[in-house]
């Protein structure tokens, strides 16, 4: 519900920006004085005397953006498409890179002197204990030496560990062995020398002691228009949990991005994911479930969310009852329909 409100708010803002912001830079056309707006004789005489001979005036022409109703028509169409699926089960495609790789570390090249570059490369952004942190430094256009990496706590500034990085075909690399006291936002710092000058690169990572672990997935079953997928978890910290996962066909084709939430007590627990029939695209099971994100939501202001993990990177979901799922269309709630009606009215305004 809140995500959809944010979605429609963002679309409205984008629509208004598109209308109010010029579609292109103003174009300047040069005209002779005779083509300008006609003035009274006294003003014309005065201006003629003030202007140097052969002077030209400049008029500015701005490209006008599309009409506001048309912008709202685009927004209404996108929002109506959004409302055709429940928020807990969205269609997934190969183009949804952020959903397919939610824990991707984005490499950033840092410019050095004389066109040289260096970058820190990590396999992911968030690590869950007991995962080690593999660190790679790539350098181009300059020879590096004396390469070290240090890991610091962002909260206390304390240095947690330090390693010397060894040269290899990738550049320089090392592995930071995991410790049980690593928790939260950490700063990774790589220091080296190049052309006799010291250099230092920094990046952030998130390290978590797991609050829960997915230990299994039971067979799916039909409930109305949903395929229900029970996740089995071992919970070490009670709280309100959200789990995101991606559902694929048995051949590896992306089908759906799923999210479920529940209040879980310590010990063994079950959390349900639901796949709406329409996102299954008529494809019968079994299915593959992977790309898990397990979050224990912040219980109080100032206390950060914690994260868990999955014992396996992928589970097979047994289900062979696609015909048992009803064809009942998803029905948005009253407030969502009201927002859609507002957008359509704005689109029809003249």
CSV table of C-alpha atoms in Angstrom, one decimal:
chain,number,residue,atom,x,y,z
A,1,UNK,CA,0.0,0.0,0.0
A,2,UNK,CA,2.7,2.5,1.0
A,3,UNK,CA,4.9,1.4,-1.9
A,4,UNK,CA,2.0,2.1,-4.3
A,5,UNK,CA,1.4,5.5,-2.8
A,6,UNK,CA,5.1,6.3,-3.2
A,7,UNK,CA,4.9,5.0,-6.8
A,8,UNK,CA,2.0,7.2,-7.8
A,9,UNK,CA,3.5,10.2,-6.0
A,10,UNK,CA,6.8,9.7,-7.9
A,11,UNK,CA,4.9,9.5,-11.2
A,12,UNK,CA,2.9,12.7,-10.5
A,13,UNK,CA,6.1,14.5,-9.7
A,14,UNK,CA,7.8,13.3,-12.8
A,15,UNK,CA,4.8,14.3,-14.9
A,16,UNK,CA,4.8,17.8,-13.4
A,17,UNK,CA,8.5,18.2,-13.9
A,18,UNK,CA,8.2,17.1,-17.6
A,19,UNK,CA,5.5,19.8,-18.1
A,20,UNK,CA,7.2,22.6,-16.2
A,21,UNK,CA,10.7,22.0,-17.3
A,22,UNK,CA,11.5,23.1,-20.9
A,23,UNK,CA,11.9,20.1,-23.2
A,24,UNK,CA,15.0,21.5,-24.7
A,25,UNK,CA,17.3,24.5,-24.2
A,26,UNK,CA,15.9,27.7,-25.6
A,27,UNK,CA,16.8,28.2,-29.3
A,28,UNK,CA,17.9,31.7,-30.3
A,29,UNK,CA,16.8,33.2,-33.6
A,30,UNK,CA,18.4,36.4,-35.0
A,31,UNK,CA,16.0,38.9,-36.7
A,32,UNK,CA,16.5,42.3,-38.2
A,33,UNK,CA,14.9,45.3,-36.4
A,34,UNK,CA,12.2,45.5,-39.1
A,35,UNK,CA,10.9,42.0,-38.1
A,36,UNK,CA,10.4,42.9,-34.4
A,37,UNK,CA,7.2,43.9,-32.8
A,38,UNK,CA,6.1,47.3,-34.0
A,39,UNK,CA,6.8,50.3,-31.6
A,40,UNK,CA,5.4,53.8,-31.6
A,41,UNK,CA,7.4,56.3,-33.6
A,42,UNK,CA,9.0,58.1,-30.6
A,43,UNK,CA,10.2,54.8,-29.1
A,44,UNK,CA,11.3,53.6,-32.5
A,45,UNK,CA,13.2,56.8,-33.1
A,46,UNK,CA,14.9,56.6,-29.7
A,47,UNK,CA,15.8,53.0,-30.1
A,48,UNK,CA,17.2,53.6,-33.6
A,49,UNK,CA,19.4,56.3,-32.3
A,50,UNK,CA,20.7,54.2,-29.4
A,51,UNK,CA,21.5,51.2,-31.5
A,52,UNK,CA,24.7,50.9,-33.5
A,53,UNK,CA,24.3,50.6,-37.2
A,54,UNK,CA,23.5,47.1,-38.3
A,55,UNK,CA,22.6,46.0,-34.8
A,56,UNK,CA,20.4,42.9,-34.6
A,57,UNK,CA,17.9,42.0,-31.9
A,58,UNK,CA,17.6,38.5,-30.4
A,59,UNK,CA,14.3,36.7,-29.7
A,60,UNK,CA,14.0,33.6,-27.6
A,61,UNK,CA,11.8,30.7,-28.6
A,62,UNK,CA,11.2,27.9,-26.1
A,63,UNK,CA,10.0,24.4,-26.9
A,64,UNK,CA,6.7,23.9,-25.2
A,65,UNK,CA,6.3,20.6,-23.3
A,66,UNK,CA,3.4,18.3,-23.8
A,67,UNK,CA,0.1,19.3,-22.3
A,68,UNK,CA,-0.5,18.4,-18.7
A,69,UNK,CA,-3.5,16.2,-19.5
A,70,UNK,CA,-1.4,14.0,-21.7
A,71,UNK,CA,1.2,13.6,-19.0
A,72,UNK,CA,-1.5,12.5,-16.6
A,73,UNK,CA,-2.8,10.1,-19.2
A,74,UNK,CA,0.7,8.4,-19.2
A,75,UNK,CA,0.8,8.3,-15.4
A,76,UNK,CA,-2.8,6.9,-15.2
A,77,UNK,CA,-1.9,4.1,-17.7
A,78,UNK,CA,1.2,3.1,-15.7
A,79,UNK,CA,-0.6,3.2,-12.4
A,80,UNK,CA,-3.5,1.1,-13.8
A,81,UNK,CA,-1.0,-1.5,-14.9
A,82,UNK,CA,0.6,-1.4,-11.5
A,83,UNK,CA,-2.8,-2.1,-9.9
A,84,UNK,CA,-3.5,-5.2,-12.0
A,85,UNK,CA,-1.2,-7.2,-9.7
A,86,UNK,CA,-1.1,-7.5,-5.9
A,87,UNK,CA,1.9,-5.8,-4.2
A,88,UNK,CA,3.2,-9.1,-2.9
A,89,UNK,CA,3.6,-10.7,-6.3
A,90,UNK,CA,4.9,-8.6,-9.2
A,91,UNK,CA,5.9,-9.8,-12.7
A,92,UNK,CA,9.6,-10.3,-13.2
A,93,UNK,CA,11.7,-10.1,-16.4
A,94,UNK,CA,15.3,-10.2,-17.5
A,95,UNK,CA,15.2,-6.4,-17.6
A,96,UNK,CA,14.6,-6.1,-13.8
A,97,UNK,CA,18.3,-6.0,-13.0
A,98,UNK,CA,17.9,-4.5,-9.5
A,99,UNK,CA,15.4,-7.2,-8.5
A,100,UNK,CA,17.5,-10.0,-10.0
A,101,UNK,CA,20.7,-8.8,-8.3
A,102,UNK,CA,19.6,-6.9,-5.2
A,103,UNK,CA,22.9,-7.3,-3.4
A,104,UNK,CA,25.2,-6.2,-6.3
A,105,UNK,CA,28.2,-4.1,-5.4
A,106,UNK,CA,28.6,-1.3,-7.9
A,107,UNK,CA,32.2,-0.8,-9.0
A,108,UNK,CA,33.3,2.9,-9.3
A,109,UNK,CA,36.5,3.8,-11.2
A,110,UNK,CA,38.5,6.5,-9.4
A,111,UNK,CA,40.7,8.7,-11.6
A,112,UNK,CA,44.4,9.1,-10.7
A,113,UNK,CA,47.0,11.3,-12.2
A,114,UNK,CA,47.8,11.2,-16.0
A,115,UNK,CA,44.7,9.3,-16.9
A,116,UNK,CA,45.3,6.3,-14.6
A,117,UNK,CA,42.4,4.6,-12.8
A,118,UNK,CA,41.9,2.4,-9.7
A,119,UNK,CA,38.8,0.6,-8.3
A,120,UNK,CA,37.8,-1.6,-5.4
A,121,UNK,CA,35.9,-4.7,-6.6
A,122,UNK,CA,33.7,-6.7,-4.2
A,123,UNK,CA,31.5,-9.7,-4.9
A,124,UNK,CA,28.5,-8.1,-3.1
A,125,UNK,CA,27.5,-5.2,-0.9
A,126,UNK,CA,26.0,-7.0,2.1
A,127,UNK,CA,27.7,-10.0,3.8
A,128,UNK,CA,26.2,-12.4,6.3
A,129,UNK,CA,28.4,-14.1,8.9
A,130,UNK,CA,30.3,-16.4,8.3
A,131,UNK,CA,30.9,-15.0,4.8
A,132,UNK,CA,34.5,-13.8,4.3
A,133,UNK,CA,35.1,-10.6,2.3
A,134,UNK,CA,37.1,-11.0,-0.8
A,135,UNK,CA,38.7,-7.6,-1.8
A,136,UNK,CA,40.2,-6.9,-5.2
A,137,UNK,CA,42.0,-3.7,-6.3
A,138,UNK,CA,42.2,-3.1,-10.0
A,139,UNK,CA,44.7,-0.5,-11.3
A,140,UNK,CA,45.1,0.7,-14.9
A,141,UNK,CA,47.7,3.1,-16.4
A,142,UNK,CA,50.1,3.0,-13.4
A,143,UNK,CA,52.1,0.5,-11.4
A,144,UNK,CA,51.0,0.1,-7.8
A,145,UNK,CA,52.9,-1.3,-4.8
A,146,UNK,CA,52.6,-1.7,-1.0
A,147,UNK,CA,48.9,-2.4,-1.3
A,148,UNK,CA,47.0,-3.0,2.0
A,149,UNK,CA,43.4,-3.1,3.0
A,150,UNK,CA,41.8,-2.2,6.4
A,151,UNK,CA,38.3,-2.6,7.7
A,152,UNK,CA,36.8,-0.1,10.1
A,153,UNK,CA,33.5,0.2,12.1
A,154,UNK,CA,31.6,3.2,10.9
A,155,UNK,CA,30.0,3.6,14.4
A,156,UNK,CA,33.2,3.6,16.5
A,157,UNK,CA,36.0,4.2,13.9
A,158,UNK,CA,37.8,1.1,15.3
A,159,UNK,CA,40.0,-0.8,12.9
A,160,UNK,CA,38.7,-4.4,12.9
A,161,UNK,CA,41.3,-6.0,10.7
A,162,UNK,CA,44.1,-5.3,8.2
A,163,UNK,CA,45.7,-7.4,5.4
A,164,UNK,CA,48.4,-7.0,2.8
A,165,UNK,CA,47.0,-7.5,-0.7
A,166,UNK,CA,48.9,-9.7,-3.1
A,167,UNK,CA,49.5,-9.1,-6.9
A,168,UNK,CA,47.7,-11.4,-9.3
A,169,UNK,CA,46.1,-11.4,-12.7
A,170,UNK,CA,43.2,-9.4,-11.4
A,171,UNK,CA,45.4,-6.7,-9.9
A,172,UNK,CA,45.7,-7.1,-6.1
A,173,UNK,CA,43.5,-9.2,-3.9
A,174,UNK,CA,43.1,-10.7,-0.4
A,175,UNK,CA,40.4,-12.3,1.8
A,176,UNK,CA,39.3,-10.8,5.1
A,177,UNK,CA,38.3,-13.6,7.3
A,178,UNK,CA,34.9,-13.1,9.0
A,179,UNK,CA,34.6,-12.3,12.7
A,180,UNK,CA,31.6,-12.7,15.0
A,181,UNK,CA,31.8,-9.1,16.3
A,182,UNK,CA,31.4,-7.5,12.8
A,183,UNK,CA,28.0,-5.9,12.7
A,184,UNK,CA,26.4,-3.1,10.7
A,185,UNK,CA,28.0,-0.5,8.4
A,186,UNK,CA,31.7,-1.0,7.9
A,187,UNK,CA,34.3,1.1,6.0
A,188,UNK,CA,36.8,-0.7,3.8
A,189,UNK,CA,40.0,1.3,3.0
A,190,UNK,CA,42.7,0.3,0.4
A,191,UNK,CA,46.0,2.1,0.6
A,192,UNK,CA,48.8,1.9,-2.1
A,193,UNK,CA,51.6,3.8,-3.7
A,194,UNK,CA,51.9,4.7,-7.4
A,195,UNK,CA,54.6,6.8,-9.0
A,196,UNK,CA,56.0,7.4,-5.6
A,197,UNK,CA,52.7,9.0,-4.3
A,198,UNK,CA,50.4,7.6,-1.6
A,199,UNK,CA,46.8,6.8,-2.6
A,200,UNK,CA,43.8,5.7,-0.6
A,201,UNK,CA,40.4,4.4,-1.7
A,202,UNK,CA,37.4,3.9,0.5
A,203,UNK,CA,34.1,2.1,0.2
A,204,UNK,CA,31.2,1.0,2.4
A,205,UNK,CA,29.9,-2.5,3.1
A,206,UNK,CA,27.2,-3.9,5.3
A,207,UNK,CA,28.0,-6.9,7.6
A,208,UNK,CA,25.4,-8.8,9.5
A,209,UNK,CA,25.2,-11.4,12.2
A,210,UNK,CA,22.2,-13.4,10.9
A,211,UNK,CA,18.9,-12.8,12.7
A,212,UNK,CA,17.2,-15.7,10.9
A,213,UNK,CA,18.0,-18.3,8.4
A,214,UNK,CA,15.8,-20.0,5.7
A,215,UNK,CA,16.3,-23.7,6.2
A,216,UNK,CA,13.7,-25.1,3.8
A,217,UNK,CA,10.8,-24.6,1.5
A,218,UNK,CA,7.7,-26.8,1.6
A,219,UNK,CA,5.6,-27.8,-1.3
A,220,UNK,CA,3.3,-25.1,-2.7
A,221,UNK,CA,-0.4,-25.3,-2.5
A,222,UNK,CA,-3.4,-23.4,-4.0
A,223,UNK,CA,-5.4,-20.8,-2.2
A,224,UNK,CA,-7.8,-18.8,-4.3
A,225,UNK,CA,-5.8,-17.2,-7.1
A,226,UNK,CA,-2.5,-17.6,-5.3
A,227,UNK,CA,0.2,-20.3,-5.2
A,228,UNK,CA,1.2,-20.3,-1.5
A,229,UNK,CA,4.9,-21.1,-0.8
A,230,UNK,CA,5.7,-21.8,2.9
A,231,UNK,CA,9.2,-20.9,4.0
A,232,UNK,CA,10.8,-22.6,7.0
A,233,UNK,CA,13.0,-20.4,9.1
A,234,UNK,CA,15.2,-20.8,12.1
A,235,UNK,CA,14.8,-17.4,14.0
A,236,UNK,CA,17.5,-16.3,16.5
A,237,UNK,CA,16.0,-12.8,17.0
A,238,UNK,CA,12.3,-12.4,17.3
A,239,UNK,CA,10.7,-9.5,15.4
A,240,UNK,CA,8.7,-8.5,12.3
A,241,UNK,CA,10.3,-10.0,9.3
A,242,UNK,CA,10.1,-9.4,5.5
A,243,UNK,CA,11.4,-11.8,3.0
A,244,UNK,CA,11.9,-11.0,-0.7
A,245,UNK,CA,12.6,-13.8,-3.3
A,246,UNK,CA,12.4,-14.3,-7.0
A,247,UNK,CA,10.4,-17.2,-8.6
A,248,UNK,CA,11.6,-18.8,-11.8
A,249,UNK,CA,10.3,-21.6,-14.0
A,250,UNK,CA,12.1,-24.9,-13.8
A,251,UNK,CA,13.9,-23.8,-17.0
A,252,UNK,CA,15.2,-20.6,-15.3
A,253,UNK,CA,12.8,-18.1,-16.9
A,254,UNK,CA,12.0,-15.3,-14.4
A,255,UNK,CA,8.3,-15.2,-13.4
A,256,UNK,CA,7.7,-13.2,-10.3
A,257,UNK,CA,9.2,-11.0,-7.5
A,258,UNK,CA,7.6,-12.0,-4.2
A,259,UNK,CA,7.5,-10.5,-0.8
A,260,UNK,CA,5.9,-11.7,2.4
A,261,UNK,CA,6.0,-10.5,6.0
A,262,UNK,CA,5.1,-11.9,9.4
A,263,UNK,CA,5.8,-11.5,13.2
A,264,UNK,CA,8.2,-14.4,14.1
A,265,UNK,CA,9.2,-15.7,17.5
A,266,UNK,CA,12.5,-17.3,18.2
A,267,UNK,CA,12.9,-20.9,17.1
A,268,UNK,CA,11.4,-22.6,14.1
A,269,UNK,CA,8.9,-20.5,12.2
A,270,UNK,CA,7.0,-20.3,8.9
A,271,UNK,CA,6.6,-17.4,6.6
A,272,UNK,CA,4.3,-17.5,3.5
A,273,UNK,CA,5.1,-16.2,0.1
A,274,UNK,CA,2.3,-15.9,-2.5
A,275,UNK,CA,2.5,-16.0,-6.3
A,276,UNK,CA,-0.5,-14.6,-8.0
A,277,UNK,CA,-1.8,-16.8,-10.9
A,278,UNK,CA,-1.3,-14.1,-13.6
A,279,UNK,CA,2.4,-13.8,-12.9
A,280,UNK,CA,2.9,-17.6,-13.5
A,281,UNK,CA,2.0,-17.0,-17.2
A,282,UNK,CA,0.4,-20.4,-17.6
A,283,UNK,CA,3.7,-22.2,-16.7
A,284,UNK,CA,3.2,-25.3,-14.6
A,285,UNK,CA,5.6,-26.3,-11.8
A,286,UNK,CA,7.9,-27.2,-10.3
A,287,UNK,CA,9.5,-23.8,-9.9
A,288,UNK,CA,12.8,-22.4,-8.6
A,289,UNK,CA,12.9,-19.9,-5.7
A,290,UNK,CA,16.1,-17.9,-5.1
A,291,UNK,CA,17.6,-14.4,-4.6
A,292,UNK,CA,16.5,-14.3,-1.0
A,293,UNK,CA,16.6,-11.1,1.2
A,294,UNK,CA,15.7,-11.7,4.8
A,295,UNK,CA,15.1,-8.6,6.9
A,296,UNK,CA,14.2,-8.1,10.5
A,297,UNK,CA,12.6,-4.7,10.5
A,298,UNK,CA,13.7,-2.0,12.9
A,299,UNK,CA,11.7,-2.4,16.1
A,300,UNK,CA,12.3,1.1,17.3
A,301,UNK,CA,13.6,4.5,16.1
A,302,UNK,CA,17.4,4.6,16.1
A,303,UNK,CA,17.7,0.8,15.9
A,304,UNK,CA,18.7,-0.5,12.6
A,305,UNK,CA,17.2,-3.3,10.6
A,306,UNK,CA,19.0,-6.7,10.8
A,307,UNK,CA,19.3,-9.2,8.0
A,308,UNK,CA,19.4,-13.0,7.7
A,309,UNK,CA,20.3,-15.5,5.1
A,310,UNK,CA,19.3,-18.7,3.4
A,311,UNK,CA,20.9,-22.1,4.0
A,312,UNK,CA,20.7,-22.8,0.3
A,313,UNK,CA,20.9,-20.3,-2.6
A,314,UNK,CA,18.0,-21.9,-4.4
A,315,UNK,CA,15.1,-24.2,-3.5
A,316,UNK,CA,12.7,-26.1,-5.8
A,317,UNK,CA,9.0,-25.5,-5.2
A,318,UNK,CA,6.9,-28.5,-6.0
A,319,UNK,CA,3.5,-27.5,-7.4
A,320,UNK,CA,1.5,-29.1,-10.2
A,321,UNK,CA,-1.9,-27.6,-9.6
A,322,UNK,CA,-2.0,-24.5,-11.8
A,323,UNK,CA,-5.6,-25.4,-12.8
A,324,UNK,CA,-6.6,-25.3,-9.2
A,325,UNK,CA,-5.9,-21.5,-9.0
A,326,UNK,CA,-8.9,-19.3,-9.6
A,327,UNK,CA,-9.0,-16.7,-12.4
A,328,UNK,CA,-10.4,-14.0,-10.1
A,329,UNK,CA,-8.8,-10.7,-11.0
A,330,UNK,CA,-6.9,-8.7,-8.4
A,331,UNK,CA,-9.0,-6.0,-6.8
A,332,UNK,CA,-7.2,-2.9,-5.6
A,333,UNK,CA,-8.5,-1.3,-2.4
A,334,UNK,CA,-10.8,1.8,-2.4
A,335,UNK,CA,-8.0,4.3,-1.9
A,336,UNK,CA,-6.0,3.0,-4.8
A,337,UNK,CA,-9.0,3.1,-7.1
A,338,UNK,CA,-9.7,6.6,-5.9
A,339,UNK,CA,-6.2,7.7,-6.9
A,340,UNK,CA,-6.6,6.1,-10.3
A,341,UNK,CA,-9.9,7.9,-10.9
A,342,UNK,CA,-8.3,11.2,-10.0
A,343,UNK,CA,-5.5,10.6,-12.5
A,344,UNK,CA,-8.0,9.7,-15.2
A,345,UNK,CA,-10.0,12.9,-14.5
A,346,UNK,CA,-6.8,15.0,-14.7
A,347,UNK,CA,-6.0,13.2,-18.0
A,348,UNK,CA,-9.4,14.2,-19.4
A,349,UNK,CA,-9.2,17.8,-18.3
A,350,UNK,CA,-9.0,20.3,-21.1
